[in-house]
Amino acid sequence: MSDARPIGLMDSGVGGLTVLKETAALLPNEDILYLGDSANMPYGEKTNEEIIKFANQDIAFLESKGVKAIVLACNTVSSLVDHVTARVPLVSIVDAGCAAVLESCNKGKVGLIATTATVRNRTYEKKMAALTSDVQFISHGTKHLAQAINDNIEEKKALVKYIVNAIDPILRQHGISKILLGCTHYPIVKETMESLYPMVHIINPAEMQVKDLIRSLNGAEGLNPQKTKGNIKLYFTGDASNRQSFVDIANILELPYNELKHVTLDAFEKEE
């Protein structure tokens, strides 16, 4: 058996393009639909009720396109995965993040930098506690970093300030040598982080999330049988500046795509 339906990915903006890049690299024959809800970005500063509402809209949009699974390329949404509804499998990046940490170490303290909402919901801590008591997350919510990456990708001085504000508190207080990137925007500046903190192992869970996706599709049985390179379509909400952010980040990531299209999600709002 095989499944030629496309794979869906969603995020609150351009951050999930880092996961899309890994997905396209590991599954080059798959057709992929990516939705970035830039109009409502950043999800990480919203209430849980707002996040769930936006996530359900995103999921409903992708389901309307006939996807076979949805990769939640957003830590904030993944932290509330038990509260959203879907008809297709959802692949959480929180699960992947915990697995990536355990692949790197089996005990000790690991730093977690993430959005305010992700840290507030403590989903990483709960998930890790269910897996082992030997690894402890030291979490720090970063209020502005994702937005700064989205808006000021070429203004290095501004980005460095936000990166230092995110990482320094964890290092000063806890002497941690490993940090998990708990927001998919952050890998865009991973090289800058590594140049600032060469002694710290920066963990990006994107590859692990794609492996989880493959498992959720039952391996080859759920994959596209086509032998040619898959099509990648990008959808975004918002205005012209949001479109330009997609173009800029895709270029920085050297991520090819076939189409970039503006959409609105109001029609996919679910009734209470």
PDB file of C-alpha atoms in Angstrom:
ATOM      1  CA  MET A   1       0.000   0.000   0.000  1.00  0.00           C
ATOM      2  CA  SER A   2       0.946   3.653  -0.418  1.00  0.00           C
ATOM      3  CA  ASP A   3      -0.647   7.070   0.011  1.00  0.00           C
ATOM      4  CA  ALA A   4      -0.232   9.853  -2.554  1.00  0.00           C
ATOM      5  CA  ARG A   5      -2.021  12.501  -0.488  1.00  0.00           C
ATOM      6  CA  PRO A   6       0.106  15.500   0.542  1.00  0.00           C
ATOM      7  CA  ILE A   7       1.632  16.066   3.965  1.00  0.00           C
ATOM      8  CA  GLY A   8       0.529  19.188   5.848  1.00  0.00           C
ATOM      9  CA  LEU A   9       2.725  21.380   8.040  1.00  0.00           C
ATOM     10  CA  MET A  10       1.604  24.372  10.074  1.00  0.00           C
ATOM     11  CA  ASP A  11       3.133  27.136  12.171  1.00  0.00           C
ATOM     12  CA  SER A  12       2.285  30.653  13.266  1.00  0.00           C
ATOM     13  CA  GLY A  13       4.694  32.075  10.672  1.00  0.00           C
ATOM     14  CA  VAL A  14       7.968  31.285   8.943  1.00  0.00           C
ATOM     15  CA  GLY A  15       9.589  29.284  11.767  1.00  0.00           C
ATOM     16  CA  GLY A  16       8.129  25.986  10.636  1.00  0.00           C
ATOM     17  CA  LEU A  17      10.020  26.341   7.359  1.00  0.00           C
ATOM     18  CA  THR A  18      12.960  24.887   9.309  1.00  0.00           C
ATOM     19  CA  VAL A  19      10.912  21.714   9.796  1.00  0.00           C
ATOM     20  CA  LEU A  20       9.739  21.825   6.189  1.00  0.00           C
ATOM     21  CA  LYS A  21      13.365  21.837   5.051  1.00  0.00           C
ATOM     22  CA  GLU A  22      14.057  18.643   7.009  1.00  0.00           C
ATOM     23  CA  THR A  23      10.824  17.076   5.748  1.00  0.00           C
ATOM     24  CA  ALA A  24      11.695  17.782   2.119  1.00  0.00           C
ATOM     25  CA  ALA A  25      15.226  16.456   2.644  1.00  0.00           C
ATOM     26  CA  LEU A  26      14.146  13.176   4.251  1.00  0.00           C
ATOM     27  CA  LEU A  27      10.992  12.700   2.143  1.00  0.00           C
ATOM     28  CA  PRO A  28      11.887  14.246  -1.237  1.00  0.00           C
ATOM     29  CA  ASN A  29       9.090  12.506  -3.160  1.00  0.00           C
ATOM     30  CA  GLU A  30       6.299  13.803  -0.932  1.00  0.00           C
ATOM     31  CA  ASP A  31       3.972  16.636  -1.898  1.00  0.00           C
ATOM     32  CA  ILE A  32       3.899  19.113   1.002  1.00  0.00           C
ATOM     33  CA  LEU A  33       1.480  21.894   1.930  1.00  0.00           C
ATOM     34  CA  TYR A  34       2.759  24.426   4.470  1.00  0.00           C
ATOM     35  CA  LEU A  35       0.556  26.966   6.243  1.00  0.00           C
ATOM     36  CA  GLY A  36       2.092  29.897   8.092  1.00  0.00           C
ATOM     37  CA  ASP A  37      -0.497  31.939   9.990  1.00  0.00           C
ATOM     38  CA  SER A  38       1.581  35.113  10.043  1.00  0.00           C
ATOM     39  CA  ALA A  39      -1.477  37.323  10.552  1.00  0.00           C
ATOM     40  CA  ASN A  40      -1.854  35.954  14.090  1.00  0.00           C
ATOM     41  CA  MET A  41       1.820  35.595  14.898  1.00  0.00           C
ATOM     42  CA  PRO A  42       3.239  35.202  17.509  1.00  0.00           C
ATOM     43  CA  TYR A  43       1.095  32.406  18.943  1.00  0.00           C
ATOM     44  CA  GLY A  44       3.473  32.204  21.877  1.00  0.00           C
ATOM     45  CA  GLU A  45       2.177  35.450  23.388  1.00  0.00           C
ATOM     46  CA  LYS A  46      -1.515  34.535  23.058  1.00  0.00           C
ATOM     47  CA  THR A  47      -3.839  32.948  25.621  1.00  0.00           C
ATOM     48  CA  ASN A  48      -4.366  29.197  25.450  1.00  0.00           C
ATOM     49  CA  GLU A  49      -7.910  29.780  24.226  1.00  0.00           C
ATOM     50  CA  GLU A  50      -6.661  31.923  21.343  1.00  0.00           C
ATOM     51  CA  ILE A  51      -3.935  29.430  20.455  1.00  0.00           C
ATOM     52  CA  ILE A  52      -6.425  26.552  20.326  1.00  0.00           C
ATOM     53  CA  LYS A  53      -8.766  28.614  18.141  1.00  0.00           C
ATOM     54  CA  PHE A  54      -6.006  29.482  15.665  1.00  0.00           C
ATOM     55  CA  ALA A  55      -4.638  25.927  15.646  1.00  0.00           C
ATOM     56  CA  ASN A  56      -8.051  24.469  14.875  1.00  0.00           C
ATOM     57  CA  GLN A  57      -8.422  26.907  11.979  1.00  0.00           C
ATOM     58  CA  ASP A  58      -5.004  25.915  10.634  1.00  0.00           C
ATOM     59  CA  ILE A  59      -5.799  22.222  10.926  1.00  0.00           C
ATOM     60  CA  ALA A  60      -9.204  22.620   9.262  1.00  0.00           C
ATOM     61  CA  PHE A  61      -7.612  24.500   6.357  1.00  0.00           C
ATOM     62  CA  LEU A  62      -5.017  21.784   5.752  1.00  0.00           C
ATOM     63  CA  GLU A  63      -7.626  19.046   6.098  1.00  0.00           C
ATOM     64  CA  SER A  64      -9.695  20.817   3.430  1.00  0.00           C
ATOM     65  CA  LYS A  65      -6.720  20.304   1.108  1.00  0.00           C
ATOM     66  CA  GLY A  66      -6.808  16.548   1.673  1.00  0.00           C
ATOM     67  CA  VAL A  67      -3.621  16.046   3.692  1.00  0.00           C
ATOM     68  CA  LYS A  68      -2.847  12.622   5.170  1.00  0.00           C
ATOM     69  CA  ALA A  69      -1.090  13.931   8.302  1.00  0.00           C
ATOM     70  CA  ILE A  70      -0.249  17.285   9.849  1.00  0.00           C
ATOM     71  CA  VAL A  71       3.143  18.135  11.288  1.00  0.00           C
ATOM     72  CA  LEU A  72       2.702  20.660  14.094  1.00  0.00           C
ATOM     73  CA  ALA A  73       5.814  22.671  13.299  1.00  0.00           C
ATOM     74  CA  CYS A  74       4.960  24.960  16.200  1.00  0.00           C
ATOM     75  CA  ASN A  75       5.972  24.229  19.785  1.00  0.00           C
ATOM     76  CA  THR A  76       3.244  26.468  21.170  1.00  0.00           C
ATOM     77  CA  VAL A  77       0.503  24.509  19.392  1.00  0.00           C
ATOM     78  CA  SER A  78       2.198  21.205  20.234  1.00  0.00           C
ATOM     79  CA  SER A  79       2.110  22.180  23.911  1.00  0.00           C
ATOM     80  CA  LEU A  80      -1.700  22.151  23.606  1.00  0.00           C
ATOM     81  CA  VAL A  81      -2.062  19.209  21.223  1.00  0.00           C
ATOM     82  CA  ASP A  82      -4.499  17.421  23.545  1.00  0.00           C
ATOM     83  CA  HIS A  83      -6.917  20.345  23.185  1.00  0.00           C
ATOM     84  CA  VAL A  84      -7.116  20.617  19.388  1.00  0.00           C
ATOM     85  CA  THR A  85      -9.199  18.485  17.047  1.00  0.00           C
ATOM     86  CA  ALA A  86      -8.209  16.759  13.817  1.00  0.00           C
ATOM     87  CA  ARG A  87      -9.331  13.963  11.532  1.00  0.00           C
ATOM     88  CA  VAL A  88      -5.784  13.037  10.509  1.00  0.00           C
ATOM     89  CA  PRO A  89      -2.699  12.165  12.597  1.00  0.00           C
ATOM     90  CA  LEU A  90      -0.962  15.107  14.278  1.00  0.00           C
ATOM     91  CA  VAL A  91       2.806  14.969  14.781  1.00  0.00           C
ATOM     92  CA  SER A  92       3.930  16.977  17.816  1.00  0.00           C
ATOM     93  CA  ILE A  93       7.316  18.654  17.963  1.00  0.00           C
ATOM     94  CA  VAL A  94       7.281  18.406  21.768  1.00  0.00           C
ATOM     95  CA  ASP A  95       7.490  14.619  21.515  1.00  0.00           C
ATOM     96  CA  ALA A  96      10.329  15.006  19.018  1.00  0.00           C
ATOM     97  CA  GLY A  97      12.130  17.488  21.249  1.00  0.00           C
ATOM     98  CA  CYS A  98      12.126  15.135  24.217  1.00  0.00           C
ATOM     99  CA  ALA A  99      13.337  12.279  22.018  1.00  0.00           C
ATOM    100  CA  ALA A 100      16.116  14.445  20.573  1.00  0.00           C
ATOM    101  CA  VAL A 101      17.275  15.375  24.079  1.00  0.00           C
ATOM    102  CA  LEU A 102      17.336  11.743  25.199  1.00  0.00           C
ATOM    103  CA  GLU A 103      19.349  10.861  22.109  1.00  0.00           C
ATOM    104  CA  SER A 104      21.892  13.454  23.203  1.00  0.00           C
ATOM    105  CA  CYS A 105      22.029  12.679  26.932  1.00  0.00           C
ATOM    106  CA  ASN A 106      20.435  10.377  29.497  1.00  0.00           C
ATOM    107  CA  LYS A 107      20.734  12.473  32.644  1.00  0.00           C
ATOM    108  CA  GLY A 108      21.254  15.978  33.932  1.00  0.00           C
ATOM    109  CA  LYS A 109      19.820  19.417  33.279  1.00  0.00           C
ATOM    110  CA  VAL A 110      18.971  20.623  29.785  1.00  0.00           C
ATOM    111  CA  GLY A 111      18.069  24.194  28.944  1.00  0.00           C
ATOM    112  CA  LEU A 112      14.852  24.917  27.063  1.00  0.00           C
ATOM    113  CA  ILE A 113      14.284  28.253  25.371  1.00  0.00           C
ATOM    114  CA  ALA A 114      10.760  28.663  24.076  1.00  0.00           C
ATOM    115  CA  THR A 115       7.835  31.056  23.829  1.00  0.00           C
ATOM    116  CA  THR A 116       5.988  32.327  26.869  1.00  0.00           C
ATOM    117  CA  ALA A 117       3.036  30.002  26.197  1.00  0.00           C
ATOM    118  CA  THR A 118       5.161  26.887  25.703  1.00  0.00           C
ATOM    119  CA  VAL A 119       6.948  27.477  29.000  1.00  0.00           C
ATOM    120  CA  ARG A 120       3.677  28.362  30.746  1.00  0.00           C
ATOM    121  CA  ASN A 121       2.038  25.086  29.720  1.00  0.00           C
ATOM    122  CA  ARG A 122       4.995  22.974  30.964  1.00  0.00           C
ATOM    123  CA  THR A 123       4.265  20.296  28.382  1.00  0.00           C
ATOM    124  CA  TYR A 124       7.957  19.581  27.844  1.00  0.00           C
ATOM    125  CA  GLU A 125       8.486  19.018  31.544  1.00  0.00           C
ATOM    126  CA  LYS A 126       5.451  16.732  31.801  1.00  0.00           C
ATOM    127  CA  LYS A 127       6.421  14.732  28.723  1.00  0.00           C
ATOM    128  CA  MET A 128      10.008  14.264  29.893  1.00  0.00           C
ATOM    129  CA  ALA A 129       8.899  13.293  33.408  1.00  0.00           C
ATOM    130  CA  ALA A 130       6.771  10.542  31.866  1.00  0.00           C
ATOM    131  CA  LEU A 131       9.837   9.235  30.020  1.00  0.00           C
ATOM    132  CA  THR A 132      12.548   9.559  32.682  1.00  0.00           C
ATOM    133  CA  SER A 133      13.282  11.218  36.001  1.00  0.00           C
ATOM    134  CA  ASP A 134      16.970  11.581  35.127  1.00  0.00           C
ATOM    135  CA  VAL A 135      16.625  14.544  32.766  1.00  0.00           C
ATOM    136  CA  GLN A 136      15.326  17.906  33.958  1.00  0.00           C
ATOM    137  CA  PHE A 137      14.404  20.868  31.778  1.00  0.00           C
ATOM    138  CA  ILE A 138      15.409  24.346  32.900  1.00  0.00           C
ATOM    139  CA  SER A 139      12.989  26.478  30.919  1.00  0.00           C
ATOM    140  CA  HIS A 140      13.179  30.130  29.956  1.00  0.00           C
ATOM    141  CA  GLY A 141      10.410  31.945  28.102  1.00  0.00           C
ATOM    142  CA  THR A 142      11.627  34.327  25.416  1.00  0.00           C
ATOM    143  CA  LYS A 143       9.029  36.954  24.678  1.00  0.00           C
ATOM    144  CA  HIS A 144      10.502  38.682  21.614  1.00  0.00           C
ATOM    145  CA  LEU A 145      12.989  36.363  19.903  1.00  0.00           C
ATOM    146  CA  ALA A 146      10.610  34.678  17.446  1.00  0.00           C
ATOM    147  CA  GLN A 147       9.180  38.020  16.335  1.00  0.00           C
ATOM    148  CA  ALA A 148      12.673  39.495  16.024  1.00  0.00           C
ATOM    149  CA  ILE A 149      13.746  36.610  13.801  1.00  0.00           C
ATOM    150  CA  ASN A 150      10.618  37.087  11.719  1.00  0.00           C
ATOM    151  CA  ASP A 151      11.088  40.844  11.351  1.00  0.00           C
ATOM    152  CA  ASN A 152      14.809  41.572  11.609  1.00  0.00           C
ATOM    153  CA  ILE A 153      16.575  38.585  10.132  1.00  0.00           C
ATOM    154  CA  GLU A 154      19.305  40.769   8.579  1.00  0.00           C
ATOM    155  CA  GLU A 155      19.732  43.077  11.580  1.00  0.00           C
ATOM    156  CA  LYS A 156      22.309  40.962  13.384  1.00  0.00           C
ATOM    157  CA  LYS A 157      22.879  43.334  16.304  1.00  0.00           C
ATOM    158  CA  ALA A 158      19.194  43.300  17.214  1.00  0.00           C
ATOM    159  CA  LEU A 159      19.047  39.522  16.944  1.00  0.00           C
ATOM    160  CA  VAL A 160      22.154  39.044  19.084  1.00  0.00           C
ATOM    161  CA  LYS A 161      20.555  41.080  21.868  1.00  0.00           C
ATOM    162  CA  TYR A 162      17.479  38.856  21.923  1.00  0.00           C
ATOM    163  CA  ILE A 163      19.536  35.662  21.677  1.00  0.00           C
ATOM    164  CA  VAL A 164      21.701  36.704  24.633  1.00  0.00           C
ATOM    165  CA  ASN A 165      18.606  37.620  26.655  1.00  0.00           C
ATOM    166  CA  ALA A 166      17.213  34.154  25.945  1.00  0.00           C
ATOM    167  CA  ILE A 167      20.281  32.052  26.698  1.00  0.00           C
ATOM    168  CA  ASP A 168      22.350  33.969  29.263  1.00  0.00           C
ATOM    169  CA  PRO A 169      19.917  33.541  32.207  1.00  0.00           C
ATOM    170  CA  ILE A 170      20.016  29.750  31.855  1.00  0.00           C
ATOM    171  CA  LEU A 171      23.797  29.595  31.584  1.00  0.00           C
ATOM    172  CA  ARG A 172      24.462  32.014  34.447  1.00  0.00           C
ATOM    173  CA  GLN A 173      22.150  30.314  36.916  1.00  0.00           C
ATOM    174  CA  HIS A 174      22.556  26.664  35.990  1.00  0.00           C
ATOM    175  CA  GLY A 175      25.794  26.154  34.046  1.00  0.00           C
ATOM    176  CA  ILE A 176      23.998  24.112  31.402  1.00  0.00           C
ATOM    177  CA  SER A 177      25.881  22.673  28.411  1.00  0.00           C
ATOM    178  CA  LYS A 178      22.890  21.626  26.279  1.00  0.00           C
ATOM    179  CA  ILE A 179      19.952  23.740  25.111  1.00  0.00           C
ATOM    180  CA  LEU A 180      16.865  22.565  23.241  1.00  0.00           C
ATOM    181  CA  LEU A 181      15.368  25.000  20.760  1.00  0.00           C
ATOM    182  CA  GLY A 182      11.718  25.023  21.806  1.00  0.00           C
ATOM    183  CA  CYS A 183      10.482  27.230  18.968  1.00  0.00           C
ATOM    184  CA  THR A 184      10.839  26.447  15.269  1.00  0.00           C
ATOM    185  CA  HIS A 185      11.908  30.031  14.522  1.00  0.00           C
ATOM    186  CA  TYR A 186      15.089  29.596  16.552  1.00  0.00           C
ATOM    187  CA  PRO A 187      16.974  27.187  14.218  1.00  0.00           C
ATOM    188  CA  ILE A 188      17.034  30.016  11.663  1.00  0.00           C
ATOM    189  CA  VAL A 189      19.661  31.683  13.883  1.00  0.00           C
ATOM    190  CA  LYS A 190      21.230  28.461  15.209  1.00  0.00           C
ATOM    191  CA  GLU A 191      24.598  29.294  13.626  1.00  0.00           C
ATOM    192  CA  THR A 192      24.598  32.684  15.343  1.00  0.00           C
ATOM    193  CA  MET A 193      23.791  30.999  18.658  1.00  0.00           C
ATOM    194  CA  GLU A 194      26.641  28.523  18.179  1.00  0.00           C
ATOM    195  CA  SER A 195      29.096  31.322  17.400  1.00  0.00           C
ATOM    196  CA  LEU A 196      28.055  33.164  20.572  1.00  0.00           C
ATOM    197  CA  TYR A 197      28.053  30.016  22.741  1.00  0.00           C
ATOM    198  CA  PRO A 198      30.563  27.563  21.227  1.00  0.00           C
ATOM    199  CA  MET A 199      30.651  25.528  24.443  1.00  0.00           C
ATOM    200  CA  VAL A 200      26.908  24.808  24.319  1.00  0.00           C
ATOM    201  CA  HIS A 201      25.322  21.964  22.344  1.00  0.00           C
ATOM    202  CA  ILE A 202      22.265  23.430  20.589  1.00  0.00           C
ATOM    203  CA  ILE A 203      19.589  20.798  19.872  1.00  0.00           C
ATOM    204  CA  ASN A 204      17.188  21.245  16.943  1.00  0.00           C
ATOM    205  CA  PRO A 205      14.369  18.646  17.082  1.00  0.00           C
ATOM    206  CA  ALA A 206      13.250  19.045  13.444  1.00  0.00           C
ATOM    207  CA  GLU A 207      14.876  15.880  12.086  1.00  0.00           C
ATOM    208  CA  MET A 208      13.444  13.816  14.937  1.00  0.00           C
ATOM    209  CA  GLN A 209       9.986  15.201  14.192  1.00  0.00           C
ATOM    210  CA  VAL A 210      10.217  14.041  10.572  1.00  0.00           C
ATOM    211  CA  LYS A 211      11.198  10.566  11.793  1.00  0.00           C
ATOM    212  CA  ASP A 212       8.101  10.628  14.007  1.00  0.00           C
ATOM    213  CA  LEU A 213       6.077  11.592  10.932  1.00  0.00           C
ATOM    214  CA  ILE A 214       7.396   8.596   9.011  1.00  0.00           C
ATOM    215  CA  ARG A 215       6.469   6.320  11.895  1.00  0.00           C
ATOM    216  CA  SER A 216       2.973   7.820  12.051  1.00  0.00           C
ATOM    217  CA  LEU A 217       2.533   6.998   8.366  1.00  0.00           C
ATOM    218  CA  ASN A 218       3.507   3.367   9.039  1.00  0.00           C
ATOM    219  CA  GLY A 219       6.731   3.727   7.127  1.00  0.00           C
ATOM    220  CA  ALA A 220       6.597   3.073   3.393  1.00  0.00           C
ATOM    221  CA  GLU A 221       2.922   2.083   3.520  1.00  0.00           C
ATOM    222  CA  GLY A 222       1.895   5.690   4.054  1.00  0.00           C
ATOM    223  CA  LEU A 223       4.393   7.340   1.725  1.00  0.00           C
ATOM    224  CA  ASN A 224       3.902   8.715  -1.759  1.00  0.00           C
ATOM    225  CA  PRO A 225       4.883   6.114  -4.394  1.00  0.00           C
ATOM    226  CA  GLN A 226       5.890   8.694  -6.998  1.00  0.00           C
ATOM    227  CA  LYS A 227       9.513   8.603  -8.133  1.00  0.00           C
ATOM    228  CA  THR A 228       9.708  12.284  -8.994  1.00  0.00           C
ATOM    229  CA  LYS A 229      10.433  15.195  -6.667  1.00  0.00           C
ATOM    230  CA  GLY A 230       7.376  16.317  -4.719  1.00  0.00           C
ATOM    231  CA  ASN A 231       5.697  19.713  -5.011  1.00  0.00           C
ATOM    232  CA  ILE A 232       5.942  22.186  -2.144  1.00  0.00           C
ATOM    233  CA  LYS A 233       3.190  24.781  -1.755  1.00  0.00           C
ATOM    234  CA  LEU A 234       3.413  27.551   0.835  1.00  0.00           C
ATOM    235  CA  TYR A 235       0.314  29.315   2.153  1.00  0.00           C
ATOM    236  CA  PHE A 236       0.451  32.404   4.351  1.00  0.00           C
ATOM    237  CA  THR A 237      -1.957  34.779   6.061  1.00  0.00           C
ATOM    238  CA  GLY A 238      -1.328  38.468   6.581  1.00  0.00           C
ATOM    239  CA  ASP A 239      -0.051  41.148   4.209  1.00  0.00           C
ATOM    240  CA  ALA A 240       2.723  41.831   1.708  1.00  0.00           C
ATOM    241  CA  SER A 241       5.357  42.076   4.442  1.00  0.00           C
ATOM    242  CA  ASN A 242       4.467  38.549   5.546  1.00  0.00           C
ATOM    243  CA  ARG A 243       4.904  37.345   1.971  1.00  0.00           C
ATOM    244  CA  GLN A 244       8.347  38.915   1.880  1.00  0.00           C
ATOM    245  CA  SER A 245       9.291  37.184   5.149  1.00  0.00           C
ATOM    246  CA  PHE A 246       8.487  33.837   3.537  1.00  0.00           C
ATOM    247  CA  VAL A 247      10.601  34.690   0.489  1.00  0.00           C
ATOM    248  CA  ASP A 248      13.510  35.879   2.645  1.00  0.00           C
ATOM    249  CA  ILE A 249      13.545  32.925   5.050  1.00  0.00           C
ATOM    250  CA  ALA A 250      13.126  30.378   2.252  1.00  0.00           C
ATOM    251  CA  ASN A 251      16.157  31.937   0.559  1.00  0.00           C
ATOM    252  CA  ILE A 252      18.206  31.889   3.759  1.00  0.00           C
ATOM    253  CA  LEU A 253      17.312  28.219   4.319  1.00  0.00           C
ATOM    254  CA  GLU A 254      17.933  27.454   0.617  1.00  0.00           C
ATOM    255  CA  LEU A 255      14.463  25.932   0.548  1.00  0.00           C
ATOM    256  CA  PRO A 256      12.932  25.546  -2.926  1.00  0.00           C
ATOM    257  CA  TYR A 257       9.159  25.743  -3.329  1.00  0.00           C
ATOM    258  CA  ASN A 258       6.691  25.635  -6.207  1.00  0.00           C
ATOM    259  CA  GLU A 259       4.075  28.137  -5.076  1.00  0.00           C
ATOM    260  CA  LEU A 260       3.545  30.881  -2.470  1.00  0.00           C
ATOM    261  CA  LYS A 261      -0.086  31.873  -1.995  1.00  0.00           C
ATOM    262  CA  HIS A 262      -2.025  34.198   0.321  1.00  0.00           C
ATOM    263  CA  VAL A 263      -5.058  32.737   2.125  1.00  0.00           C
ATOM    264  CA  THR A 264      -7.563  33.751   4.794  1.00  0.00           C
ATOM    265  CA  LEU A 265      -8.747  31.374   7.495  1.00  0.00           C
ATOM    266  CA  ASP A 266     -11.995  32.952   8.728  1.00  0.00           C
ATOM    267  CA  ALA A 267     -14.085  30.352   6.905  1.00  0.00           C
ATOM    268  CA  PHE A 268     -12.367  27.608   8.908  1.00  0.00           C
ATOM    269  CA  GLU A 269     -13.207  28.952  12.371  1.00  0.00           C
ATOM    270  CA  LYS A 270     -14.879  26.175  14.332  1.00  0.00           C
ATOM    271  CA  GLU A 271     -18.024  26.793  16.325  1.00  0.00           C
ATOM    272  CA  GLU A 272     -17.810  26.450  20.088  1.00  0.00           C
TER     273      GLU A 272
END
